[in-house]
PDB file of N, CA and C in Angstrom:
ATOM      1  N   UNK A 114      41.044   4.006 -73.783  1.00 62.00           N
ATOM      2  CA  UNK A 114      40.965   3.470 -75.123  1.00 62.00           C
ATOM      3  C   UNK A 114      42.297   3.681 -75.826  1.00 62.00           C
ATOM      4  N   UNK A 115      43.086   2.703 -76.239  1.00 60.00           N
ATOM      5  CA  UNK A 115      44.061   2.472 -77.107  1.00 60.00           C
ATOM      6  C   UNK A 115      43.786   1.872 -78.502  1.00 60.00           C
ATOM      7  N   UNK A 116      44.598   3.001 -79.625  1.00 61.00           N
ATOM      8  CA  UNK A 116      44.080   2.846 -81.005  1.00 61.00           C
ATOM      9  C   UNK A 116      45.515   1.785 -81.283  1.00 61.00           C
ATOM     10  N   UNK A 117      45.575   0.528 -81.829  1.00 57.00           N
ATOM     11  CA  UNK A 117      46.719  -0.146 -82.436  1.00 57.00           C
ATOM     12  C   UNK A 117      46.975   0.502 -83.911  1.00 57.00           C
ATOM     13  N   UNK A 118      47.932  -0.139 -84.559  1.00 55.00           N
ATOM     14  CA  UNK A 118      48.510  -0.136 -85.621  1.00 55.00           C
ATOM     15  C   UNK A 118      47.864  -0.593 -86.733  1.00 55.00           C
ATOM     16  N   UNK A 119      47.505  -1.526 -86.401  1.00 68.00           N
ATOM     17  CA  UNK A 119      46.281  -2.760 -87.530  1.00 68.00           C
ATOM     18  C   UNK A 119      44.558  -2.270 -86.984  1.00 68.00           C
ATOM     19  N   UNK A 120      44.151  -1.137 -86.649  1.00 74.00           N
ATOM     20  CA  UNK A 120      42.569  -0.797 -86.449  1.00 74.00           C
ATOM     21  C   UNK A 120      42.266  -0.866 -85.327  1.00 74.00           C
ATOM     22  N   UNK A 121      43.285  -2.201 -84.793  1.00 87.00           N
ATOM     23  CA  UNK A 121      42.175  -2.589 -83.440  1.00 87.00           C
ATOM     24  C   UNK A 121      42.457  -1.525 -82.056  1.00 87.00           C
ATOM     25  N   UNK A 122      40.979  -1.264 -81.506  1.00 88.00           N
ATOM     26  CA  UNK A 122      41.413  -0.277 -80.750  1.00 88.00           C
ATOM     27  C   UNK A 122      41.283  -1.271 -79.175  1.00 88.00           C
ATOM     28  N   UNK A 123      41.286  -0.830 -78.034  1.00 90.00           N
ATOM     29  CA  UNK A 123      41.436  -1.563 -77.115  1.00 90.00           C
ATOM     30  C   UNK A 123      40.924  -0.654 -75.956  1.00 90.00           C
ATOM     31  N   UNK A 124      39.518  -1.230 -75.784  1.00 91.00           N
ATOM     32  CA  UNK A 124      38.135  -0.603 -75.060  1.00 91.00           C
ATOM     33  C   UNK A 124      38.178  -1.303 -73.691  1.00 91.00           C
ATOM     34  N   UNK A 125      38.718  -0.490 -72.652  1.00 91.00           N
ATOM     35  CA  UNK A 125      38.369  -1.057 -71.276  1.00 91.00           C
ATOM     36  C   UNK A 125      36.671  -0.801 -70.342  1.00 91.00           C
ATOM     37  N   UNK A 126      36.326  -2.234 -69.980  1.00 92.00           N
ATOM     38  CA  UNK A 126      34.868  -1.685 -69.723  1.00 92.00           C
ATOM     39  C   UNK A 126      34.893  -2.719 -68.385  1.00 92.00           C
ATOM     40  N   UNK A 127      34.375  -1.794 -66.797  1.00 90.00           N
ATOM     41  CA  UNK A 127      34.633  -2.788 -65.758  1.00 90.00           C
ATOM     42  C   UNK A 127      35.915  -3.224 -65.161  1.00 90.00           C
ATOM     43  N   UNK A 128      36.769  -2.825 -66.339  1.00 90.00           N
ATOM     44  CA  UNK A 128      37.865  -3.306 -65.516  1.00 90.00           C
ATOM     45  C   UNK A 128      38.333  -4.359 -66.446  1.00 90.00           C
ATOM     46  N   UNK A 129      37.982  -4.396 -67.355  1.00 91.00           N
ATOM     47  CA  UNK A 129      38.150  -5.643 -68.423  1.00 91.00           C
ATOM     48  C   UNK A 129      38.604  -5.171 -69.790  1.00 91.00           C
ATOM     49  N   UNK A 130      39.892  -5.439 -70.649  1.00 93.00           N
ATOM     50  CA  UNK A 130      39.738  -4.693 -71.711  1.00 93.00           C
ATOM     51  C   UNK A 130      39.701  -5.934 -73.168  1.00 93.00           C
ATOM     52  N   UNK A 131      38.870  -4.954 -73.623  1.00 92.00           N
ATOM     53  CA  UNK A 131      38.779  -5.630 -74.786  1.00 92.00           C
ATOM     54  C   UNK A 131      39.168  -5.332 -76.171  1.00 92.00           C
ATOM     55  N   UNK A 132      39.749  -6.054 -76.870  1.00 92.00           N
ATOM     56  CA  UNK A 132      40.050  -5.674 -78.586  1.00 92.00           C
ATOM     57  C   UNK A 132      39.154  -5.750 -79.452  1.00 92.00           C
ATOM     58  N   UNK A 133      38.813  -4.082 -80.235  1.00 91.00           N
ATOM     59  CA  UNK A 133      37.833  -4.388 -80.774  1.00 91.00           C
ATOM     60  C   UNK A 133      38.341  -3.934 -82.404  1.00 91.00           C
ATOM     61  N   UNK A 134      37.850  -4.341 -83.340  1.00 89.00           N
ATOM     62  CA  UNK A 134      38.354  -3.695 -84.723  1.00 89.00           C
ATOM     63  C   UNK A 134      36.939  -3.189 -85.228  1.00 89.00           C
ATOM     64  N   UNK A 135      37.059  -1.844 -85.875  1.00 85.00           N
ATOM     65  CA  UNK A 135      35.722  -1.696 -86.511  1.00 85.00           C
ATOM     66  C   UNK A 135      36.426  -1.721 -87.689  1.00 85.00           C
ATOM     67  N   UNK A 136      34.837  -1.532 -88.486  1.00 85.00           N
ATOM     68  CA  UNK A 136      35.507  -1.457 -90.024  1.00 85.00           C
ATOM     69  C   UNK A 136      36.004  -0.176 -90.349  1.00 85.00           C
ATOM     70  N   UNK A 137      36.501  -0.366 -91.736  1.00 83.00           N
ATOM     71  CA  UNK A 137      37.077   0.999 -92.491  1.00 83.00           C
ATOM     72  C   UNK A 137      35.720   2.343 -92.086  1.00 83.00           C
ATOM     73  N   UNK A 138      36.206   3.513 -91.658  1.00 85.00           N
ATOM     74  CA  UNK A 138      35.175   4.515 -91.091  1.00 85.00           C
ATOM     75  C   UNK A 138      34.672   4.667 -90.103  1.00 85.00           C
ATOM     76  N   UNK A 139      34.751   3.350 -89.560  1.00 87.00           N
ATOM     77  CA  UNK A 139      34.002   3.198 -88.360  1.00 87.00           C
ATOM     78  C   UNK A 139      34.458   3.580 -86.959  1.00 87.00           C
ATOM     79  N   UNK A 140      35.404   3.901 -86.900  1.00 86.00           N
ATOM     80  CA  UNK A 140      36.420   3.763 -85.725  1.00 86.00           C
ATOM     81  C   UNK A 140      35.595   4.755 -85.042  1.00 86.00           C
ATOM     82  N   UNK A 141      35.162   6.172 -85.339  1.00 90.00           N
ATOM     83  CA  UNK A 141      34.467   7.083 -83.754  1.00 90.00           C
ATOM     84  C   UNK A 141      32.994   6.244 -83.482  1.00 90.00           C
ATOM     85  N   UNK A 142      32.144   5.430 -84.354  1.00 91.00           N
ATOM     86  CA  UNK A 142      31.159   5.191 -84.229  1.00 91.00           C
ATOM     87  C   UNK A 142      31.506   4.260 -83.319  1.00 91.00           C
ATOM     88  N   UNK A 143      32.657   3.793 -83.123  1.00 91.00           N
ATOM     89  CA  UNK A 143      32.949   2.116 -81.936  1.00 91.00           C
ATOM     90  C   UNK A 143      33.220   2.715 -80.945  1.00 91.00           C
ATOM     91  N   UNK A 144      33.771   4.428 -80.981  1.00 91.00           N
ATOM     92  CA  UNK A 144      34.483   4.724 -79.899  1.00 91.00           C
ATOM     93  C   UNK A 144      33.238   5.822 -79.063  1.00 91.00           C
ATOM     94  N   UNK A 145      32.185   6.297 -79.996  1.00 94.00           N
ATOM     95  CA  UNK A 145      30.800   6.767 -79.585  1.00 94.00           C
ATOM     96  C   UNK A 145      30.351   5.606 -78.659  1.00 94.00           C
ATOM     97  N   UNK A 146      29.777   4.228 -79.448  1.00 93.00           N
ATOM     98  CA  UNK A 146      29.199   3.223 -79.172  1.00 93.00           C
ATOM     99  C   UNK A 146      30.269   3.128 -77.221  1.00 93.00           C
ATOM    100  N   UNK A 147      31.354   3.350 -77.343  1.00 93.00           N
ATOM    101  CA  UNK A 147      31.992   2.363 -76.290  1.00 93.00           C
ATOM    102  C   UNK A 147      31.699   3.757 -74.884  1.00 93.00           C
ATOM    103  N   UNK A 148      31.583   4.828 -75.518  1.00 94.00           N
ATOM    104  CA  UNK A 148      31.337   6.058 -74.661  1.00 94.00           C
ATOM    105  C   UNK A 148      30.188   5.896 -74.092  1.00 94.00           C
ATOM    106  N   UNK A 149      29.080   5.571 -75.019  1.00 94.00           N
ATOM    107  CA  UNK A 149      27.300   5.016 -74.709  1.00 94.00           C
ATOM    108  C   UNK A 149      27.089   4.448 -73.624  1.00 94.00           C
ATOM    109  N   UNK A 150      27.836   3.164 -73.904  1.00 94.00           N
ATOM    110  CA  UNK A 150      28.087   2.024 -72.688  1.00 94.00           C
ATOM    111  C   UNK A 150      28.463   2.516 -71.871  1.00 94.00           C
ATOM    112  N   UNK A 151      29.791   3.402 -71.237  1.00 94.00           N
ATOM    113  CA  UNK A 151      30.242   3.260 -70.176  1.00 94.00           C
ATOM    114  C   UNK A 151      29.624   4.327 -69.079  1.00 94.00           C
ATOM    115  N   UNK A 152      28.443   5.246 -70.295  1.00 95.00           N
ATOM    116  CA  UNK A 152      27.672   6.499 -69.565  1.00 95.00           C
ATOM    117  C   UNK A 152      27.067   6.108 -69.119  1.00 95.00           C
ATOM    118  N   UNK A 153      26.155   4.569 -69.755  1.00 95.00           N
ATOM    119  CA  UNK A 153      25.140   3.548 -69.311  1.00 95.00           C
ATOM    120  C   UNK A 153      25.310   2.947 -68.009  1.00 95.00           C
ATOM    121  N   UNK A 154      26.834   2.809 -67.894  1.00 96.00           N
ATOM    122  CA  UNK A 154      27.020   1.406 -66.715  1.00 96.00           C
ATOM    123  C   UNK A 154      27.243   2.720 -65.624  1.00 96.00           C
ATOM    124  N   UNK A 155      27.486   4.105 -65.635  1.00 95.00           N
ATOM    125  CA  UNK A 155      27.995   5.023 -64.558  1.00 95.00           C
ATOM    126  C   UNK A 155      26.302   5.502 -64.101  1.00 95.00           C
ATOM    127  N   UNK A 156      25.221   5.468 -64.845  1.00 95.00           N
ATOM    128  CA  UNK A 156      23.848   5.815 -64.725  1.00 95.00           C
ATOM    129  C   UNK A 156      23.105   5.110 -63.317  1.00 95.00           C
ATOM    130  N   UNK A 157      23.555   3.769 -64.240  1.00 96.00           N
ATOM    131  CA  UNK A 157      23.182   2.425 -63.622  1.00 96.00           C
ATOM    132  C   UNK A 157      23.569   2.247 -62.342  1.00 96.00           C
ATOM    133  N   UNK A 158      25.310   2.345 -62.222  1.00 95.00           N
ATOM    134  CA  UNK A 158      25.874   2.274 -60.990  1.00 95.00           C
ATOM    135  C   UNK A 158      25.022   2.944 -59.580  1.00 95.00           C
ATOM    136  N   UNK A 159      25.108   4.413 -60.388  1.00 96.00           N
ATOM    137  CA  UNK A 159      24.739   5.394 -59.712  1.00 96.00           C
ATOM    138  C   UNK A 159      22.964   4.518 -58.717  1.00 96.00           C
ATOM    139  N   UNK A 160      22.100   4.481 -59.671  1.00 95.00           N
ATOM    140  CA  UNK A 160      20.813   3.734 -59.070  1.00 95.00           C
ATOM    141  C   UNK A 160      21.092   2.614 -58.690  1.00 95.00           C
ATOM    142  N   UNK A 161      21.769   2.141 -59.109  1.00 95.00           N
ATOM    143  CA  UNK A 161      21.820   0.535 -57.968  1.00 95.00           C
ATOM    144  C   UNK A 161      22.957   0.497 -57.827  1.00 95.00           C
ATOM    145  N   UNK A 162      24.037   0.875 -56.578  1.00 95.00           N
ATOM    146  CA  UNK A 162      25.339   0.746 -56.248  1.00 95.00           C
ATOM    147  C   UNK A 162      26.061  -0.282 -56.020  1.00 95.00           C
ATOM    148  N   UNK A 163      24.937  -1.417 -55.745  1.00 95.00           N
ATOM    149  CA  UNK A 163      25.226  -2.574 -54.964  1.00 95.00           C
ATOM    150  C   UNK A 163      25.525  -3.745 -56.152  1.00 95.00           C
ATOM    151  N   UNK A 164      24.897  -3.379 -57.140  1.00 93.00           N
ATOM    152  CA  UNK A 164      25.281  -4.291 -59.013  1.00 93.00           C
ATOM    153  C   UNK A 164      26.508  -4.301 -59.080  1.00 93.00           C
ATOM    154  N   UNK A 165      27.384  -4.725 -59.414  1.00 92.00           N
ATOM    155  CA  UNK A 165      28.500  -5.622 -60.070  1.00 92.00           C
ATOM    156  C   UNK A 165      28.284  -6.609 -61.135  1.00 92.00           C
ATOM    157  N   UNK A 166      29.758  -6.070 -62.277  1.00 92.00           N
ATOM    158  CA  UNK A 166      29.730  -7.179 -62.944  1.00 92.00           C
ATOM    159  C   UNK A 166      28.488  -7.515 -64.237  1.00 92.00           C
ATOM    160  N   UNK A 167      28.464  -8.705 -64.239  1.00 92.00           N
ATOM    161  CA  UNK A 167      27.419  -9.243 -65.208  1.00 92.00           C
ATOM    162  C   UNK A 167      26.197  -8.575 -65.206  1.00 92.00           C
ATOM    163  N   UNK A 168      25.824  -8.110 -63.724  1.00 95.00           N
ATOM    164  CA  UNK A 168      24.671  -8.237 -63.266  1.00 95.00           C
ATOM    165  C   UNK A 168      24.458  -6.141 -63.514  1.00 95.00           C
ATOM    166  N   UNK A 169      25.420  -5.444 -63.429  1.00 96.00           N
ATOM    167  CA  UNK A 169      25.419  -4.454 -63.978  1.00 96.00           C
ATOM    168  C   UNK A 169      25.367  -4.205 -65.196  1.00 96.00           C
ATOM    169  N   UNK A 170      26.229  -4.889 -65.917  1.00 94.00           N
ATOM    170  CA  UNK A 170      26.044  -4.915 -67.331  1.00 94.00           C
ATOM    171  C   UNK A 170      25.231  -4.993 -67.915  1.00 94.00           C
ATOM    172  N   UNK A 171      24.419  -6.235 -67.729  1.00 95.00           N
ATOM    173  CA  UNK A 171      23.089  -6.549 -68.108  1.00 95.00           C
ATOM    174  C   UNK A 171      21.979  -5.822 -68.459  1.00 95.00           C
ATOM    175  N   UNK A 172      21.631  -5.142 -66.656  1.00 96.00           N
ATOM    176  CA  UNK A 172      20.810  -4.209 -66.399  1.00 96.00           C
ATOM    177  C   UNK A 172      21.163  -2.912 -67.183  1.00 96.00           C
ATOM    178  N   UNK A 173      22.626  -2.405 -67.476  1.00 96.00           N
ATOM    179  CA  UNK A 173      22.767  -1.038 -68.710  1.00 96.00           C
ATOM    180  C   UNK A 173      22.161  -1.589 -69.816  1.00 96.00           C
ATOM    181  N   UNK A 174      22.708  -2.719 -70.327  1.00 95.00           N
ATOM    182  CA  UNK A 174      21.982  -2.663 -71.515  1.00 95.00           C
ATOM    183  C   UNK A 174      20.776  -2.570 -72.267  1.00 95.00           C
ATOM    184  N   UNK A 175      20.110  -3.589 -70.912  1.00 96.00           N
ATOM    185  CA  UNK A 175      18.865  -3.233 -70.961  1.00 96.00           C
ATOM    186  C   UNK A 175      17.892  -1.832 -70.827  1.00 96.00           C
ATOM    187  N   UNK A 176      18.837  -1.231 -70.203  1.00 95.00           N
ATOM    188  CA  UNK A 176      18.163   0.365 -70.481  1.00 95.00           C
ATOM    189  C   UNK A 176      18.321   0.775 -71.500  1.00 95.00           C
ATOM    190  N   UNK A 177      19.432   0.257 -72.244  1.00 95.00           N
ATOM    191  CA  UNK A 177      19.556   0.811 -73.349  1.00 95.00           C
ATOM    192  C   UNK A 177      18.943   0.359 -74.627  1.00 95.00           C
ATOM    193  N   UNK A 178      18.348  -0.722 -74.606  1.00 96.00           N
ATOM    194  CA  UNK A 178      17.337  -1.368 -75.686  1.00 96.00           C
ATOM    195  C   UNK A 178      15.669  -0.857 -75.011  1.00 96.00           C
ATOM    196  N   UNK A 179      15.467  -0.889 -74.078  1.00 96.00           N
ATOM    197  CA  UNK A 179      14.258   0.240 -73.642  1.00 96.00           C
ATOM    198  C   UNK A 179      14.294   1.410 -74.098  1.00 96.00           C
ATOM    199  N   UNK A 180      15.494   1.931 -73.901  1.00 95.00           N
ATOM    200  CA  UNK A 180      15.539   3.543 -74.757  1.00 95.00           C
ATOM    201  C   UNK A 180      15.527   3.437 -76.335  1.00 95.00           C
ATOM    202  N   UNK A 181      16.137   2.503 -76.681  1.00 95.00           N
ATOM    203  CA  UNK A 181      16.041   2.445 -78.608  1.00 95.00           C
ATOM    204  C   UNK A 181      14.804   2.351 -78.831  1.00 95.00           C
ATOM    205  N   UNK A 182      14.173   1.059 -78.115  1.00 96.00           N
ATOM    206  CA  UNK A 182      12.628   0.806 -78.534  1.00 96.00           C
ATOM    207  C   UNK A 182      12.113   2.045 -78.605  1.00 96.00           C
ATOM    208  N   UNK A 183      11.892   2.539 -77.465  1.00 96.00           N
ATOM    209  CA  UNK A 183      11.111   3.945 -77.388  1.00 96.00           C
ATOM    210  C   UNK A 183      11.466   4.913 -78.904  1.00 96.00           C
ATOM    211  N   UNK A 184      12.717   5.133 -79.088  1.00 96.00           N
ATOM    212  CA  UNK A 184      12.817   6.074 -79.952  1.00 96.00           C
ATOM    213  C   UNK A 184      12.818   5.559 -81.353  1.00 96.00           C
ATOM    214  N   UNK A 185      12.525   4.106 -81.609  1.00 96.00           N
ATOM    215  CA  UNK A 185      12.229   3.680 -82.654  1.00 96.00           C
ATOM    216  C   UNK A 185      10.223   3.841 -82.739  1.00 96.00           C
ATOM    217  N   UNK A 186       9.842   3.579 -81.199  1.00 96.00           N
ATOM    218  CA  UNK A 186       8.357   3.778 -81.821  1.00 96.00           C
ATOM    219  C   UNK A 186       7.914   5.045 -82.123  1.00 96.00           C
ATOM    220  N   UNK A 187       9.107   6.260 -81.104  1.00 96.00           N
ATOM    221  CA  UNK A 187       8.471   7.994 -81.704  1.00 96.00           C
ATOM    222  C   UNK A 187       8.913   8.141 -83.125  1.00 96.00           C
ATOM    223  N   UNK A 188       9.900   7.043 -83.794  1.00 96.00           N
ATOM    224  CA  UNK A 188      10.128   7.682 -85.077  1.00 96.00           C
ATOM    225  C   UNK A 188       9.271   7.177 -85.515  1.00 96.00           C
ATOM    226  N   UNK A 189       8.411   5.774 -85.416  1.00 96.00           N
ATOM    227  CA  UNK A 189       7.233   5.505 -86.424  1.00 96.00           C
ATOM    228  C   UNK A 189       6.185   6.630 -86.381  1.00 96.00           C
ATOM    229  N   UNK A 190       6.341   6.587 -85.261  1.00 95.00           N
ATOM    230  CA  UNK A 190       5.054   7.707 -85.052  1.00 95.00           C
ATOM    231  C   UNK A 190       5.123   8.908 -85.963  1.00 95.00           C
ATOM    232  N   UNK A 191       6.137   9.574 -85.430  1.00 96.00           N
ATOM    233  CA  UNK A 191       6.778  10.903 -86.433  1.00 96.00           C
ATOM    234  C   UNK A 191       6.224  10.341 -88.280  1.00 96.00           C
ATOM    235  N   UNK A 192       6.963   8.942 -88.512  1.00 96.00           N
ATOM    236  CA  UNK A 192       6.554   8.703 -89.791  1.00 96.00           C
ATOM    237  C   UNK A 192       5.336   8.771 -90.413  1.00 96.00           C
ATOM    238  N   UNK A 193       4.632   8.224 -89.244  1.00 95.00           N
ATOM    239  CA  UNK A 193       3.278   7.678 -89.832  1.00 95.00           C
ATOM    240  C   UNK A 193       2.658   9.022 -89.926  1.00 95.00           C
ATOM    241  N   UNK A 194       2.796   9.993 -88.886  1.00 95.00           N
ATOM    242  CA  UNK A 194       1.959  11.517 -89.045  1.00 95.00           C
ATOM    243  C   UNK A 194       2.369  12.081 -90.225  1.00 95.00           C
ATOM    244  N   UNK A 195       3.955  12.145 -90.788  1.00 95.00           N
ATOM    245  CA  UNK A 195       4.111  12.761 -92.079  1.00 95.00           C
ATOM    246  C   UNK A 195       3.254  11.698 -93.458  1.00 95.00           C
ATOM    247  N   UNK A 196       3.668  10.891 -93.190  1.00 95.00           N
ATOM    248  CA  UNK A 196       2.497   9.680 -94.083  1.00 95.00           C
ATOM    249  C   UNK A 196       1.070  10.325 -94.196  1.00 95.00           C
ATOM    250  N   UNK A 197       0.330  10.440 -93.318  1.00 94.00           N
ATOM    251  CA  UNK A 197      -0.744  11.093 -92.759  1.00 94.00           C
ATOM    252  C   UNK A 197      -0.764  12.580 -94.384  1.00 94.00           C
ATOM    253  N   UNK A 198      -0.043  13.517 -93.375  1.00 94.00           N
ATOM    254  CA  UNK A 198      -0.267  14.948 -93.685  1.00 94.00           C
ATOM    255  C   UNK A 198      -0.101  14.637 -95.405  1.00 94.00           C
ATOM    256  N   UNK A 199       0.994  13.921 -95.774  1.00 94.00           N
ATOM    257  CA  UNK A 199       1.326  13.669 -97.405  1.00 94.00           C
ATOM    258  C   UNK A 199      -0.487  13.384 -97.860  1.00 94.00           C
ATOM    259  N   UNK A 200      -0.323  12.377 -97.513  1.00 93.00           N
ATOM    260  CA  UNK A 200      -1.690  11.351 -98.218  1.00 93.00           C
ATOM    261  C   UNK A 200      -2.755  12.824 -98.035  1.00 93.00           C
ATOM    262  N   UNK A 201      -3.015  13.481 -97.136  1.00 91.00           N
ATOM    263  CA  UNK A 201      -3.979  14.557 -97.101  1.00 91.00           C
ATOM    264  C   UNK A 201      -3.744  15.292 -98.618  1.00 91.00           C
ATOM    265  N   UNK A 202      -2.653  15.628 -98.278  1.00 93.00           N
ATOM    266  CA  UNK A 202      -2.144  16.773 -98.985  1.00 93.00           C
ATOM    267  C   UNK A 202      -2.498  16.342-100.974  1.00 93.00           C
ATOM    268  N   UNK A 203      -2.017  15.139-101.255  1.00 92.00           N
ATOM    269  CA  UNK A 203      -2.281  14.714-102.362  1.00 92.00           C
ATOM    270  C   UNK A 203      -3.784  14.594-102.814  1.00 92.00           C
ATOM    271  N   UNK A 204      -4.975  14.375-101.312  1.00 90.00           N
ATOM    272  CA  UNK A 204      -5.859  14.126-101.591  1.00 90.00           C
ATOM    273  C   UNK A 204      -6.814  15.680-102.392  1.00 90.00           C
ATOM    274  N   UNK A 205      -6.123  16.911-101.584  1.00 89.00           N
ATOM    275  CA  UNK A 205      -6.128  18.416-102.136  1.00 89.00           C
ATOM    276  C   UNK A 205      -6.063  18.283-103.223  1.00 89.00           C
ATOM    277  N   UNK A 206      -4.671  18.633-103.776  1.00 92.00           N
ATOM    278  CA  UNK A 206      -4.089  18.347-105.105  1.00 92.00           C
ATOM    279  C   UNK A 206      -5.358  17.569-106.141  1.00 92.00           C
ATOM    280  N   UNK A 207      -5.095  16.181-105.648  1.00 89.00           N
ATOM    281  CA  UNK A 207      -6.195  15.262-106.570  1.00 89.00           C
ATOM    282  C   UNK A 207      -7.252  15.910-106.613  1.00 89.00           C
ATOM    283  N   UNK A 208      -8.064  16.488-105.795  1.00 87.00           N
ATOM    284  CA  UNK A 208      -9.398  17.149-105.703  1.00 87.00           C
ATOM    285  C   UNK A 208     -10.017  18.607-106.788  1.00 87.00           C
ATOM    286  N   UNK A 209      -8.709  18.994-106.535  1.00 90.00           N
ATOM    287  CA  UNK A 209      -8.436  20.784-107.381  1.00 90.00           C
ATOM    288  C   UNK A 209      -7.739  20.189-108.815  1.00 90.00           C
ATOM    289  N   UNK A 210      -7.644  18.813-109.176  1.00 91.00           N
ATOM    290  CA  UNK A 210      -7.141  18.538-110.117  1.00 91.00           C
ATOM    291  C   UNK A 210      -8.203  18.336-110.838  1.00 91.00           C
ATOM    292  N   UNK A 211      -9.303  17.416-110.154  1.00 86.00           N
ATOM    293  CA  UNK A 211     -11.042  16.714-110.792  1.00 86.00           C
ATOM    294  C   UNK A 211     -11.802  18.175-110.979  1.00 86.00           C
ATOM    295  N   UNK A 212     -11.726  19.281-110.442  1.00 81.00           N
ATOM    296  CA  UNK A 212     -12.546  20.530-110.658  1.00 81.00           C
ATOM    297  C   UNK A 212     -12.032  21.115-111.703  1.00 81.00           C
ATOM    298  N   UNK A 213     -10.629  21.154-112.167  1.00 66.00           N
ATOM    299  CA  UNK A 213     -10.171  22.025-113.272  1.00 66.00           C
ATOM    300  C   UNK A 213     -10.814  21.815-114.284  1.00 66.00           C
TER     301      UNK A 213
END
């Protein structure tokens, strides 16, 4: 990874490099993001050796939107249980409020 003068940094992936500019702040989150990927495509490699190319690529990414999904549905989940315990909790409150 090469940082330019004007933002743009210059992300080799495969063997291919690319210019990328993030915005103002953004620059470790592009250079996290570009680390993600290339842990993705060495995972990948590793289980299917015989992938190249497009056809590697593909398949990382797709692990990697399987893995978001997942941790987007444990955070609903997580949400919905604190949702849960709140709404209980108020229903206390409200209850010891009607007896006073």
């Amino acid at each position: 990874m090469k940082h330019g003068a004007d933002g743009v940094t210059v992300i080799s992936i495969l063997g291919e490099d690319y210019s990328i500019k993030a915005p103002a702040g953004q620059e470790q989150a592009l250079l996290d993001a570009a680390s993600m990927l290339k842990a993705a495509l060495a995972d990948t490699k590793r289980k299917y050796p015989t992938l190249i190319g497009d056809r590697l690529l593909v398949l990382a990414a797709m692990n990697l939107c399987s893995q978001q999904m997942e941790m987007q549905k444990q955070h609903q989940a997580e949400l919905d249980r604190y949702q849960e315990q709140v709404s209980a909790t108020v229903e206390v409150i409200a209850k010891t409020i009607q007896q006073a």
